[in-house]
XYZ file of C-alpha atoms in Angstrom:
428
model
C 72.488 123.009 -66.648
C 68.980 122.284 -65.698
C 69.029 119.391 -68.100
C 72.199 118.118 -66.391
C 70.704 118.493 -62.973
C 67.547 116.770 -64.111
C 69.633 113.963 -65.563
C 71.675 113.760 -62.384
C 68.505 113.711 -60.317
C 67.132 111.005 -62.543
C 70.293 108.949 -62.139
C 70.265 109.503 -58.406
C 66.634 108.483 -58.226
C 67.358 105.357 -60.247
C 70.339 104.539 -58.033
C 68.348 105.246 -54.870
C 65.476 103.039 -55.835
C 67.892 100.326 -56.930
C 69.707 100.465 -53.611
C 66.425 100.563 -51.752
C 65.308 97.445 -53.593
C 68.575 95.743 -52.680
C 68.133 96.882 -49.087
C 64.611 95.516 -48.977
C 65.872 92.232 -50.372
C 68.607 92.209 -47.728
C 66.104 92.898 -44.985
C 63.868 90.121 -46.254
C 66.801 87.703 -46.448
C 67.978 88.757 -42.984
C 64.442 88.095 -41.653
C 64.523 84.643 -43.145
C 67.930 84.065 -41.592
C 66.617 85.149 -38.206
C 63.655 82.817 -38.605
C 65.978 79.973 -39.570
C 68.236 80.898 -36.665
C 65.240 80.811 -34.296
C 64.169 77.435 -35.630
C 67.703 76.160 -35.313
C 67.858 77.452 -31.744
C 64.555 75.746 -30.976
C 65.839 72.535 -32.530
C 69.042 72.873 -30.538
C 67.125 73.308 -27.290
C 64.855 70.379 -28.200
C 67.900 68.236 -28.909
C 69.493 69.324 -25.632
C 66.280 68.536 -23.727
C 66.063 65.186 -25.482
C 69.727 64.503 -24.742
C 69.133 65.453 -21.097
C 66.174 63.094 -20.877
C 68.149 60.322 -22.537
C 70.985 60.982 -20.113
C 68.524 60.687 -17.248
C 67.266 57.415 -18.721
C 70.820 56.200 -19.067
C 71.455 57.167 -15.432
C 68.294 55.372 -14.308
C 69.310 52.323 -16.352
C 72.818 52.512 -14.849
C 71.326 52.680 -11.321
C 68.951 49.812 -12.152
C 71.833 47.736 -13.451
C 73.805 48.543 -10.317
C 70.821 47.513 -8.179
C 70.415 44.291 -10.150
C 74.153 43.660 -9.830
C 73.899 44.175 -6.065
C 70.831 41.963 -5.979
C 72.609 39.260 -7.952
C 75.516 39.460 -5.555
C 73.080 39.077 -2.659
C 71.464 36.075 -4.386
C 74.892 34.608 -5.078
C 75.851 35.115 -1.443
C 72.555 33.593 -0.292
C 73.039 30.639 -2.610
C 76.506 30.106 -1.219
C 75.109 30.447 2.286
C 72.223 28.062 1.513
C 74.666 25.628 -0.068
C 76.671 25.636 3.141
C 73.459 25.126 5.157
C 72.375 22.304 2.841
C 75.785 20.726 3.150
C 75.611 21.077 6.935
C 72.066 19.648 6.981
C 73.153 16.760 4.787
C 76.007 16.031 7.164
C 73.614 16.240 10.130
C 71.064 14.043 8.298
C 73.783 11.489 7.642
C 74.735 11.539 11.310
C 71.071 11.144 12.279
C 70.674 8.287 9.799
C 73.643 6.485 11.273
C 72.326 7.166 14.780
C 68.887 5.778 13.818
C 70.483 2.701 12.261
C 72.501 2.167 15.412
C 69.377 2.748 17.509
C 67.325 0.272 15.469
C 70.086 -2.287 15.949
C 69.831 -1.956 19.708
C 68.155 -4.507 21.915
C 65.703 -3.565 24.640
C 68.446 -3.923 27.245
C 70.404 -1.157 25.491
C 67.616 1.438 25.745
C 68.814 2.816 29.118
C 72.141 3.751 27.477
C 70.443 5.787 24.756
C 68.024 7.365 27.227
C 70.950 8.358 29.458
C 72.565 10.201 26.534
C 69.286 11.964 25.808
C 68.858 12.837 29.482
C 72.357 14.389 29.533
C 71.402 16.498 26.532
C 68.088 17.628 28.042
C 69.700 18.590 31.395
C 72.705 20.418 29.897
C 70.882 23.737 30.341
C 70.636 23.097 34.073
C 74.426 22.753 34.222
C 74.849 26.064 32.434
C 72.401 27.788 34.769
C 74.167 26.393 37.830
C 77.522 27.715 36.599
C 75.976 31.136 35.968
C 74.718 31.240 39.549
C 78.206 30.384 40.829
C 80.075 32.932 38.682
C 77.880 36.010 38.972
C 79.048 39.003 41.014
C 77.152 37.786 44.050
C 77.425 33.993 43.735
C 74.296 32.032 44.733
C 76.099 28.938 45.988
C 73.096 27.369 47.747
C 70.829 27.987 44.786
C 73.475 26.475 42.491
C 73.824 23.382 44.667
C 70.044 22.985 44.834
C 69.818 23.318 41.062
C 72.498 20.654 40.647
C 70.600 18.338 42.997
C 67.355 18.877 41.077
C 69.240 18.389 37.810
C 70.559 15.003 38.980
C 67.046 13.862 39.943
C 65.616 15.260 36.706
C 68.253 13.482 34.645
C 67.486 10.149 36.284
C 63.733 10.570 35.803
C 64.131 11.586 32.158
C 66.420 8.632 31.533
C 64.014 6.143 33.109
C 60.990 7.691 31.403
C 62.515 7.620 27.929
C 63.830 4.081 28.339
C 60.466 2.754 29.530
C 58.583 4.689 26.838
C 60.759 3.309 24.037
C 60.614 -0.183 25.460
C 56.802 -0.027 25.667
C 56.499 1.296 22.104
C 58.799 -1.459 20.886
C 56.756 -4.114 22.686
C 53.522 -2.639 21.310
C 54.884 -2.928 17.772
C 55.521 -6.634 18.383
C 52.434 -7.387 20.511
C 49.514 -5.143 19.397
C 47.329 -6.713 22.105
C 49.104 -4.551 24.712
C 46.983 -1.584 23.579
C 43.870 -3.509 24.556
C 44.953 -4.561 28.060
C 46.674 -1.372 29.274
C 43.695 -0.298 31.353
C 42.762 -3.756 32.664
C 42.340 -4.094 36.445
C 45.068 -5.966 38.301
C 42.627 -8.474 39.743
C 38.903 -9.135 39.816
C 37.207 -7.367 42.705
C 34.505 -8.974 44.830
C 31.906 -6.460 45.969
C 30.045 -8.541 48.492
C 31.665 -11.778 49.557
C 34.383 -12.880 51.943
C 37.625 -14.499 50.692
C 36.261 -17.965 51.528
C 33.651 -17.643 48.802
C 36.266 -16.647 46.258
C 37.962 -20.032 46.592
C 34.728 -21.973 46.123
C 32.098 -20.790 43.663
C 32.700 -17.710 41.508
C 28.977 -17.067 41.514
C 29.660 -15.922 45.070
C 31.525 -12.906 43.734
C 28.205 -11.464 42.620
C 26.035 -12.413 45.638
C 25.871 -11.575 49.310
C 26.462 -14.522 51.694
C 22.758 -14.398 52.571
C 21.692 -14.548 48.914
C 24.092 -17.383 48.195
C 22.823 -19.425 51.148
C 19.083 -18.737 50.894
C 18.104 -18.323 47.234
C 16.911 -21.290 45.154
C 19.457 -22.585 42.651
C 17.811 -21.155 39.560
C 17.277 -17.680 41.016
C 20.681 -17.595 42.736
C 22.716 -18.376 39.614
C 20.558 -16.155 37.394
C 21.076 -13.201 39.753
C 24.839 -13.848 39.795
C 24.860 -14.076 35.979
C 22.860 -10.840 35.603
C 25.247 -8.935 37.880
C 28.243 -10.437 36.101
C 26.909 -9.270 32.715
C 26.116 -5.757 34.012
C 29.549 -5.256 35.611
C 31.876 -2.495 34.468
C 34.191 -4.201 32.009
C 37.750 -3.425 31.043
C 38.822 -3.330 27.399
C 40.301 -6.797 27.827
C 37.051 -8.202 29.260
C 35.057 -6.643 26.422
C 37.509 -8.227 23.992
C 37.045 -11.667 25.573
C 33.267 -11.274 25.447
C 33.525 -10.394 21.748
C 35.664 -13.491 21.082
C 32.985 -15.622 22.747
C 30.297 -13.976 20.627
C 32.164 -14.575 17.354
C 32.836 -18.153 18.498
C 29.108 -18.566 19.158
C 28.324 -17.405 15.594
C 30.830 -19.913 14.204
C 29.336 -22.713 16.330
C 25.859 -21.850 15.047
C 27.290 -22.309 11.556
C 28.453 -25.841 12.396
C 32.110 -25.110 13.266
C 34.031 -26.677 16.112
C 35.597 -23.716 17.937
C 38.741 -23.587 20.065
C 38.895 -20.402 22.166
C 42.654 -20.189 21.809
C 43.006 -16.533 22.826
C 41.052 -16.908 26.063
C 42.892 -20.099 27.004
C 46.420 -18.851 26.258
C 46.183 -15.107 26.943
C 49.250 -13.171 25.745
C 50.716 -16.401 24.395
C 47.898 -16.893 21.878
C 50.134 -15.655 19.011
C 47.226 -13.597 17.670
C 44.948 -16.621 17.183
C 41.813 -15.727 19.139
C 39.689 -18.499 17.623
C 40.542 -21.655 15.687
C 37.346 -22.735 13.906
C 37.178 -26.074 12.022
C 34.534 -27.602 9.748
C 34.782 -30.164 6.956
C 38.540 -29.821 6.544
C 38.417 -26.013 6.583
C 40.168 -24.060 9.325
C 39.597 -20.360 10.013
C 42.294 -18.653 12.084
C 40.298 -15.754 13.544
C 41.519 -12.584 15.198
C 38.831 -10.467 16.898
C 38.928 -6.755 17.698
C 36.041 -5.173 19.613
C 37.042 -1.520 19.300
C 35.236 1.807 19.419
C 34.052 3.229 16.106
C 36.357 6.193 16.783
C 39.402 3.940 16.439
C 40.782 2.349 13.297
C 42.542 -0.944 12.655
C 46.056 -0.549 11.227
C 48.220 -2.900 9.208
C 50.275 -4.208 12.162
C 47.270 -6.291 13.284
C 46.810 -7.623 9.748
C 50.493 -8.533 9.557
C 50.311 -10.316 12.908
C 47.356 -12.438 11.741
C 49.138 -13.312 8.499
C 52.275 -14.332 10.380
C 50.452 -16.457 12.938
C 48.470 -18.199 10.168
C 51.690 -19.103 8.385
C 53.078 -20.401 11.696
C 49.928 -22.490 12.235
C 50.334 -24.000 8.767
C 53.981 -24.824 9.485
C 53.041 -26.367 12.831
C 50.496 -28.550 11.041
C 53.349 -30.078 9.034
C 53.183 -28.343 5.660
C 56.061 -25.990 4.935
C 55.405 -25.469 1.208
C 54.895 -21.975 -0.138
C 51.431 -20.636 -1.182
C 50.481 -21.240 -4.792
C 50.768 -17.532 -5.632
C 50.781 -14.095 -4.030
C 47.113 -13.695 -4.901
C 45.965 -16.872 -3.113
C 43.528 -16.129 -0.314
C 43.886 -19.602 1.167
C 46.825 -21.324 2.845
C 46.853 -25.007 1.922
C 48.200 -27.860 4.017
C 47.633 -31.558 4.388
C 43.909 -32.183 3.831
C 42.963 -28.701 5.057
C 42.231 -25.220 3.810
C 43.497 -22.654 6.305
C 42.032 -19.147 6.023
C 43.025 -16.095 8.067
C 39.933 -14.123 9.107
C 40.005 -10.688 10.734
C 36.760 -9.801 12.545
C 36.226 -6.319 13.964
C 33.560 -3.909 15.192
C 35.295 -0.961 13.515
C 36.745 -0.174 10.119
C 40.254 -0.804 8.834
C 42.560 1.883 7.492
C 43.097 2.014 3.729
C 46.619 0.678 4.195
C 45.343 -2.192 6.371
C 42.769 -3.096 3.698
C 45.505 -3.111 1.064
C 47.593 -5.448 3.207
C 44.577 -7.706 3.857
C 43.703 -7.926 0.156
C 47.276 -8.679 -0.882
C 47.854 -11.225 1.895
C 44.540 -12.999 1.295
C 42.972 -12.162 4.662
C 39.171 -12.219 4.897
C 37.858 -9.100 6.684
C 34.463 -9.046 8.438
C 32.844 -6.147 10.300
C 30.486 -7.631 12.937
C 29.085 -5.542 15.836
C 28.775 -7.131 19.274
C 25.172 -8.150 19.976
C 23.291 -9.945 22.795
C 23.162 -13.725 22.498
C 22.291 -16.741 24.710
C 25.386 -17.118 26.842
C 24.760 -20.228 28.977
C 26.415 -23.354 27.503
C 24.396 -26.540 27.932
C 26.748 -29.484 27.449
C 26.105 -33.244 27.437
C 28.798 -35.649 28.642
C 29.112 -38.058 25.698
C 30.348 -40.862 27.961
C 27.842 -40.636 30.833
C 25.011 -38.634 29.225
C 25.070 -36.192 32.148
C 23.632 -32.768 31.329
C 25.641 -29.829 32.661
C 25.354 -26.093 32.024
C 28.280 -23.669 32.286
C 28.128 -19.977 33.210
C 30.721 -17.574 31.731
C 32.710 -17.433 34.972
C 32.912 -21.226 35.339
C 36.280 -22.914 34.892
C 35.432 -25.091 31.893
C 33.234 -22.567 30.075
C 35.644 -21.719 27.246
C 36.824 -25.313 26.848
C 33.250 -26.511 26.419
C 32.345 -26.975 22.726
C 28.640 -26.977 21.882
C 27.466 -29.425 19.226
C 23.752 -28.852 18.393
C 23.581 -32.248 16.615
C 23.961 -34.014 19.978
C 21.263 -31.971 21.722
C 23.615 -29.384 23.176
C 22.609 -25.722 22.950
C 23.008 -22.200 24.297
C 20.362 -21.167 26.859
C 19.209 -17.631 27.499
C 18.406 -18.166 31.181
C 19.292 -20.531 34.002
C 15.611 -21.500 34.210
C 15.658 -22.561 30.539
C 18.764 -24.697 31.111
C 17.338 -26.377 34.197
C 13.948 -26.919 32.525
C 15.794 -28.993 29.900
C 17.368 -31.206 32.564
C 20.775 -29.512 32.888
C 22.483 -28.815 36.220
C 25.151 -26.254 37.075
C 28.767 -27.345 36.558
C 30.524 -27.968 39.861
C 34.079 -27.377 38.598
C 34.385 -23.786 39.766
C 37.960 -23.397 40.917
C 39.697 -26.736 40.492
C 37.105 -29.129 41.967
C 36.030 -32.121 39.898
C 32.477 -32.676 38.727
């Protein structure tokens, strides 16, 4: 019995320890499963977090795409809008082009018509304001009527102003000399003398009656000349003085000079001086301008045109040898356009001058002996001319015959010359 119990106890112990070992293995395996489960749960949460983040990115991308789509729609709308504006501007530009072409085809007499249209446009606001005054709750009838009256006057003034402005600009484009004579005085003013002196000797303009009657000839005419030279000069008078100076330089170089601009005024066709020597003719245009101003190509074009006209008038209508020729050739002569100025030319003007073969000279105005001492080749009589004498600019000085320019009246008289008596139509 004891043996049986011992055996049973032994079997029980073996079974117990076997089961315990199995239980331990189960517990170990269950621990591993829990660990795996925890890792899987962690992975699941990580995947969910990652999926959430990716979803957020997808949402951001979707919003960005929606924004870009909206932006593209805005750009498309703007492009369509801009296309309409461009089309409208093109239509307006075409209308303006046609209007400009029609305007350029107008004659001066048509300017008032165009200016009237512009005046109507500029006074349209006044009409609107007048109607507003009439239609408001408390109509301002008197104010409206006054505004209409002012509008009518304003319209007329605008119309006249625009027409005259355009006409003047058009004339300036054709006759550049207008710029130089705009500020000229209407007539020469006499500071001292009575009208009787003005019809006799122009030296009297610069002397009192007492000086004119009492002073010796030399002193009297020198004083008149000094005051004449010191006078306040208009742009036109300065221009004439510059033409005389350039003519003097040509004469000193042996040229025979015709003061075409001074003799013919606005009808000089841009030929201030015509200088001839040994079959060569220089057609000279002179511009005595401030250094602040600049010569533009319209003056160059005018000189070129008038030189061509001179060549035609001289009987040769053939074309220049080439575009690069700087000389215009006609029968037995070489005709050269020369532009002389105290100021510089614009780059465009220089290009025109070079291409058209125009000689450009920059010469400042300087003092020079201004009294012309002329000898009558028929009688041998010696006569000197002051700048305000009638024949001064028609008198050509030829040094080879003994003629010269004197600095003072005393110098002229010391060489046997007397004052010219042709002052205002009288004969010597």
